[in-house]
Amino acid sequence: IYLKAQATQKVVTAFAERGQFEELVKYSSQVGHKPDYLYIMQSLLMSNPQAAAKLAVTIAQQEGPPVDVNTITDLFLQRNMIREATSFLLEVLKPNLPEQAMLQTKVLEINLVTYPNVADAILANNMFTHYDRPRVAQLCEKAGLYMRALQHYTELSDIKRVIINTHAIEPQALVEFFGTLSPDWALSCLKEMLSVNVQQNLQLVVQIAKEYTEQIGSKGIIELLESFKTYEGLYFYLGSYLAFSEDPDVHFKYIEAATKTGQVKEVERVTRESNFFDPEKTKQFLMEAKLQDARPLINVCDRFDLIRDLALYLYNNNMLKYIEAYVQKVNPSKAPEIVGALLDVECDEEFISNLILSVRSLLPVEPLVAECEKRNKMKLLTTFLDHLVSEGSTDAHVHNALGKIIIDSNNNPEHFLTTNPHYDSEVVGKYCEKRDPNLACVAYKRGQCDDALIGCTNKNSMFKLQARYVVERMDLDLWAKVLDPESEHRRQLIDQVVSTALPESKNPEQVSVSVKAFMTADLPNELIELLEKIVLQNSAFSGNPNLQNLLILTAIKADGSRVMDYINRLDHFDGPAVGEIAVGSELFEEAYFIYKKFDLHVPAIKVLLENIQSIERAHEYATKVEEKECWSELAKSQLAGGNVKDAIASYIRADDESNRDAVIAEAKKSDSYEDLVKYLKMVRSKVKEASVDTELAYSYAKIGQIGQLEEFIVSTPGVNLQSVGDRCFDEGIFEASKIIFTSLSNWGRLASTLVKLEQYQAAVEAARKANSSKTWKEVCFACVDKEEYRLAQLCGLSIIVNADDLEDVSEFYQGRGKFEELISLMEAGLGLERSHMGIFTELGILYAKYKLDKLMEHLKLFSNKINIPRLIRVCEEQMHWKALSFLYVQYDEYDNAATVMMNHSPEAWEHIAFKDVAVKVSNADLFYKAISFYLEEHPMMLCDLLAVLSSRIDHARVVDVMRKREHLPLVKPYLLSVQQSNLVAVNEAVNDLLIEEHDFEGLRNSIETYDNFDQLQLATRIEKHEIMEFRRIATLIYKKSLRWRQSMQLSVDDKLYKDAMETAAQSGERELAEELLKGFIKDGNKECFAACLYTCYDLIKPDVALELAWMNGMTDHVMPYMIQVMRDQTSKLDTLMAERAERKKSEEKKDEGDSQQSQQSNMYAQMLPPALPSPMQYQQQGMMYPNGGQYQ
């Protein structure tokens, strides 16, 4: 009803009461009504606070809220509606904008004062970031929200003041908070917590320290805990950090803290597992701590080899049971050090003996013996060692110790040294040296301790014993040591070996090794003396071949004068081997007699040839023995010496073809082909090889036996005739090569041969059969050189059909100046079936170079068959510009074609051709270059060119070019044709031309049709023109530019009153119309006065017109205007009266509808229940919110 009655306020109130706030806003915007939201809010706050909160949100969400958010908030707070105010502000502040900082602070303040738990929830949700953090921090502290206060404070003093309230802060939250602090601040806060209450805060401090060790630093935390002497805190903190630290100081402090807190088991574990504490420092601390449980100290000393200190500490503190436990259970291998330490402090030997026996087999014997031996307490180990031997021990250390005890006691030591298989000979022998060197040598000999025995015998001058030992050992390395030139005892040893050791020996191997040792030691004279005694004096070894060999070889090496005597006296030596060594030692005559004695003819003749170098003696020897092998060796030497004839004779006598390649090579070098023919015939009788036949054929050719060659070729099919023919050709034996190539049907090589023989007709026929480009070129070039042009052309036609060979032919002809013949050849080639682009191109190049008159005709006929880029380069080099432009057009390089035509216009330019090219160029700069070119050379054709280029050129740039050249009228037809583009430059150029031509009709038509130009500049230019029509055009321009006063004034000055009145009427400016009216009155122009009132009827007020007419006696002229005015006013009054009557009728209907609505609303009010108490009443009566008073 209210909607239909248009009762806007009633409709708004109804929407508000029903909570339909979106419909309220929508309706208000539709009818253009601005509701009084403040009044509506106040009304709803009294009756329906929740609806009021909803309306407040709706208001705030409008664009440009009609009521300020602060004002709405104050309305809630004035009625102590904290919950509604909070709900409203949270909804409004969701965007979290910087400009909302004050409201964010306010919503937190009111809740921190009244409902801290609500404020805590808001802060927990991180809804706001722009509020006043210091202010909120203070309120949080006062409200007991210490964690929130810590999160908001930024000063260290504030944080330290709040952080001590650990009883009211959740530990986990506090731990997380420390992650936001810098290391220095975190340490300060931890120190403050410990200063206030160590017992209460210690656990929390340790937890924080564990969590942020890396950030804060373990050093600072440890110093902090130490400053408060909280070893318990240190213990718990370092216990968690220990596994990740390699700092020795950290590990030591943990051991110290665990010790002082009584955590002995943990101390024992760390000392057993940790690898990073300082052992010396830890040992000293544990000794000073004097723990009842010695296991931590045992761990440290055992792991870091501090056994002596451990033994002394345990003995001095009467902790013998720990010594037994350590030796028996922990580390028996350290028992020797324990025993040594106990012996040093004169511990009871019975305790030590029992301690050793308790470990027995687990005990390391060697270090134990060493400890006892240093202290002369070896007898202490007798029982222990006997036990081990009786148990079957074969440990060398056990038997070493037992042997030492027997030697010291002199209890039949020789029997022990020779029968006991388990002791270490070197150890026991060294022990015996100072006591009895003979016993030492027995021990060394038993264990083959060479160095030790040599040293002992040298030291005690026992060289006979040493010599016998060395001979019996048969060890070359040992011999090398004793025969070392640096050894001062070498001479004594050699004397004993020669005089005693070897004569006593019956073992050949001992003799052999000894001799070899003397040889290795480079003692030839001593060796010869020894061998002569053994070999030449009828000993057991006189017929020994090895010793005879050795005697001769030693003589060869040491004294060559004795060798020949030994060769004659000895018969059992190895002749080939000794002879070879004699040759190596340059004893050639001795070697020759050795080979001759053993009938080794080939080695003997080799010595004569290679070493003695006597071919005559070798020839006599070969003739004497008459063996083919000897003749072969002689032939090789003769061949090497360059005596080819004798060498071939020797080879034939030896019937040896094996070195035929070398013989052939040397015969070729010496040109001994007649002898070579004899040798090759002998070779062919033994082997059938193509290489031999080939060389024989070549030899026939070389010595000119053509008949023999032809017969040989026919009868011998395996000859490599191609190779022979090539060699004959290369060496100029053309008749032979002709025969060979003919038999091979090798037409290419035959043609080359015929050319050399100057048989050109036959060469052409051979080339035709060969049909090879190489052959054709060879014959063709030869014919050209001999001026056989007909034959050359026949060859050339077969060459130029191959594009790869065409250039070679052309260069050859041109290089010899045969231009006409070359052109004739190319022209003949055009008609070939296999003619190709290269021929047409090459002919074009030749025309360009030598026959310019035929070039253009050739290009036009064959433009699609030539290589245009190549011909372009030639034409450019030869400066044939017309042909060059034509080629560029054919190659679609229109830019280059246009450039050539312009740069070389006398020869290359044609207007029609240039127009066709200009349209197709891609470089825009060429258009304007062409315009400049036409201006300079062909100005009357410029418009024709511009008409063609109009679609591709920049008209403004053309105008600029023509202005600069002062030839703008020349292109007027072009400008008129392109003016339809309505460009500034074109329009201004056309207008300038029309003004110069006094064509005012054309100018008026131009400015009315095309308005893109500087109108004010043109108007200023023509407003003072001598021709009135141009001045009228100026008024028209001013009118278009809305410069009404200038246009009207210009018309008045020219007494164009009608134009002036129309201008004033079109301007719509009352002052301008009245100014014109007053001007007519001033001039006494009554008719224009009346006409102006009619024309400017809407602009002139009736009182102004009547006053001016009455004052200037123009009442009659104003009456038509006044009559019209009265008629218009009467019509308007009639319309107003009709509208008033209609509006009054509508208001009466509206009042009747409002009365009915009021009665109905009173009836509904009686049916409503009593109102609920307000939130203020809840607070005054100590009541809670229906939802428990908590913010949700």
Tab-separated table of N, CA, C and O in Angstrom, residues 677-709:
chain	number	residue	atom	x	y	z
A	677	VAL	N	116.472	-57.638	-67.139
A	677	VAL	CA	115.691	-58.583	-67.945
A	677	VAL	C	116.175	-60.008	-67.690
A	677	VAL	O	115.372	-60.938	-67.502
A	678	LYS	N	117.495	-60.214	-67.603
A	678	LYS	CA	118.034	-61.552	-67.324
A	678	LYS	C	117.561	-62.031	-65.947
A	678	LYS	O	117.150	-63.180	-65.781
A	679	TYR	N	117.684	-61.129	-64.956
A	679	TYR	CA	117.298	-61.517	-63.594
A	679	TYR	C	115.812	-61.866	-63.526
A	679	TYR	O	115.420	-62.865	-62.922
A	680	LEU	N	114.962	-61.058	-64.177
A	680	LEU	CA	113.516	-61.274	-64.122
A	680	LEU	C	113.120	-62.568	-64.827
A	680	LEU	O	112.162	-63.232	-64.428
A	681	LYS	N	113.855	-62.929	-65.884
A	681	LYS	CA	113.576	-64.209	-66.550
A	681	LYS	C	113.858	-65.355	-65.590
A	681	LYS	O	113.113	-66.345	-65.555
A	682	MET	N	114.968	-65.213	-64.802
A	682	MET	CA	115.261	-66.240	-63.801
A	682	MET	C	114.153	-66.285	-62.735
A	682	MET	O	113.707	-67.369	-62.328
A	683	VAL	N	113.715	-65.143	-62.318
A	683	VAL	CA	112.667	-65.084	-61.289
A	683	VAL	C	111.389	-65.708	-61.808
A	683	VAL	O	110.704	-66.465	-61.097
A	684	ARG	N	111.029	-65.425	-63.119
A	684	ARG	CA	109.800	-65.976	-63.682
A	684	ARG	C	109.852	-67.487	-63.776
A	684	ARG	O	108.813	-68.156	-63.777
A	685	SER	N	111.064	-68.043	-63.837
A	685	SER	CA	111.171	-69.502	-63.871
A	685	SER	C	110.859	-70.138	-62.524
A	685	SER	O	110.595	-71.335	-62.447
A	686	LYS	N	110.912	-69.316	-61.454
A	686	LYS	CA	110.671	-69.850	-60.107
A	686	LYS	C	109.306	-69.447	-59.555
A	686	LYS	O	108.647	-70.219	-58.870
A	687	VAL	N	108.882	-68.223	-59.828
A	687	VAL	CA	107.589	-67.739	-59.308
A	687	VAL	C	106.793	-67.135	-60.444
A	687	VAL	O	107.361	-66.647	-61.429
A	688	LYS	N	105.504	-67.188	-60.307
A	688	LYS	CA	104.594	-66.590	-61.274
A	688	LYS	C	103.822	-65.486	-60.557
A	688	LYS	O	102.804	-65.730	-59.905
A	689	GLU	N	104.331	-64.267	-60.672
A	689	GLU	CA	103.678	-63.133	-60.020
A	689	GLU	C	103.469	-62.014	-61.024
A	689	GLU	O	104.327	-61.764	-61.891
A	690	ALA	N	102.347	-61.345	-60.885
A	690	ALA	CA	102.018	-60.275	-61.829
A	690	ALA	C	103.012	-59.124	-61.729
A	690	ALA	O	103.338	-58.469	-62.726
A	691	SER	N	103.516	-58.861	-60.502
A	691	SER	CA	104.458	-57.741	-60.342
A	691	SER	C	105.740	-58.001	-61.133
A	691	SER	O	106.314	-57.073	-61.722
A	692	VAL	N	106.192	-59.274	-61.178
A	692	VAL	CA	107.405	-59.606	-61.933
A	692	VAL	C	107.157	-59.429	-63.424
A	692	VAL	O	107.976	-58.842	-64.161
A	693	ASP	N	106.017	-59.933	-63.888
A	693	ASP	CA	105.678	-59.781	-65.312
A	693	ASP	C	105.575	-58.311	-65.683
A	693	ASP	O	105.986	-57.901	-66.780
A	694	THR	N	104.994	-57.535	-64.757
A	694	THR	CA	104.832	-56.100	-65.022
A	694	THR	C	106.192	-55.433	-65.190
A	694	THR	O	106.405	-54.626	-66.109
A	695	GLU	N	107.113	-55.740	-64.288
A	695	GLU	CA	108.440	-55.135	-64.371
A	695	GLU	C	109.175	-55.583	-65.633
A	695	GLU	O	109.917	-54.801	-66.252
A	696	LEU	N	108.975	-56.847	-66.042
A	696	LEU	CA	109.623	-57.342	-67.257
A	696	LEU	C	109.092	-56.610	-68.485
A	696	LEU	O	109.848	-56.221	-69.382
A	697	ALA	N	107.750	-56.399	-68.510
A	697	ALA	CA	107.155	-55.669	-69.628
A	697	ALA	C	107.719	-54.250	-69.687
A	697	ALA	O	108.046	-53.727	-70.761
A	698	TYR	N	107.820	-53.606	-68.521
A	698	TYR	CA	108.344	-52.240	-68.480
A	698	TYR	C	109.805	-52.217	-68.941
A	698	TYR	O	110.233	-51.288	-69.652
A	699	SER	N	110.552	-53.240	-68.549
A	699	SER	CA	111.968	-53.300	-68.962
A	699	SER	C	112.073	-53.433	-70.478
A	699	SER	O	112.944	-52.804	-71.120
A	700	TYR	N	111.213	-54.264	-71.092
A	700	TYR	CA	111.185	-54.358	-72.551
A	700	TYR	C	110.946	-52.991	-73.169
A	700	TYR	O	111.599	-52.597	-74.148
A	701	ALA	N	109.955	-52.275	-72.613
A	701	ALA	CA	109.634	-50.946	-73.156
A	701	ALA	C	110.812	-49.999	-72.972
A	701	ALA	O	111.123	-49.176	-73.843
A	702	LYS	N	111.474	-50.130	-71.832
A	702	LYS	CA	112.546	-49.201	-71.500
A	702	LYS	C	113.742	-49.378	-72.436
A	702	LYS	O	114.393	-48.380	-72.823
A	703	ILE	N	114.026	-50.636	-72.791
A	703	ILE	CA	115.198	-50.856	-73.661
A	703	ILE	C	114.820	-50.827	-75.140
A	703	ILE	O	115.643	-51.117	-76.013
A	704	GLY	N	113.533	-50.489	-75.405
A	704	GLY	CA	113.098	-50.260	-76.779
A	704	GLY	C	112.795	-51.510	-77.562
A	704	GLY	O	112.711	-51.460	-78.802
A	705	GLN	N	112.602	-52.643	-76.920
A	705	GLN	CA	112.272	-53.879	-77.624
A	705	GLN	C	110.736	-53.953	-77.777
A	705	GLN	O	110.042	-54.659	-77.030
A	706	ILE	N	110.186	-53.134	-78.708
A	706	ILE	CA	108.737	-53.019	-78.886
A	706	ILE	C	108.149	-54.344	-79.358
A	706	ILE	O	107.073	-54.764	-78.933
A	707	GLY	N	108.885	-55.030	-80.250
A	707	GLY	CA	108.383	-56.327	-80.741
A	707	GLY	C	108.290	-57.331	-79.612
A	707	GLY	O	107.292	-58.065	-79.491
A	708	GLN	N	109.355	-57.431	-78.827
A	708	GLN	CA	109.314	-58.331	-77.663
A	708	GLN	C	108.161	-57.948	-76.724
A	708	GLN	O	107.490	-58.807	-76.146
A	709	LEU	N	107.927	-56.646	-76.582
A	709	LEU	CA	106.848	-56.170	-75.689
A	709	LEU	C	105.489	-56.631	-76.189
A	709	LEU	O	104.666	-57.142	-75.416
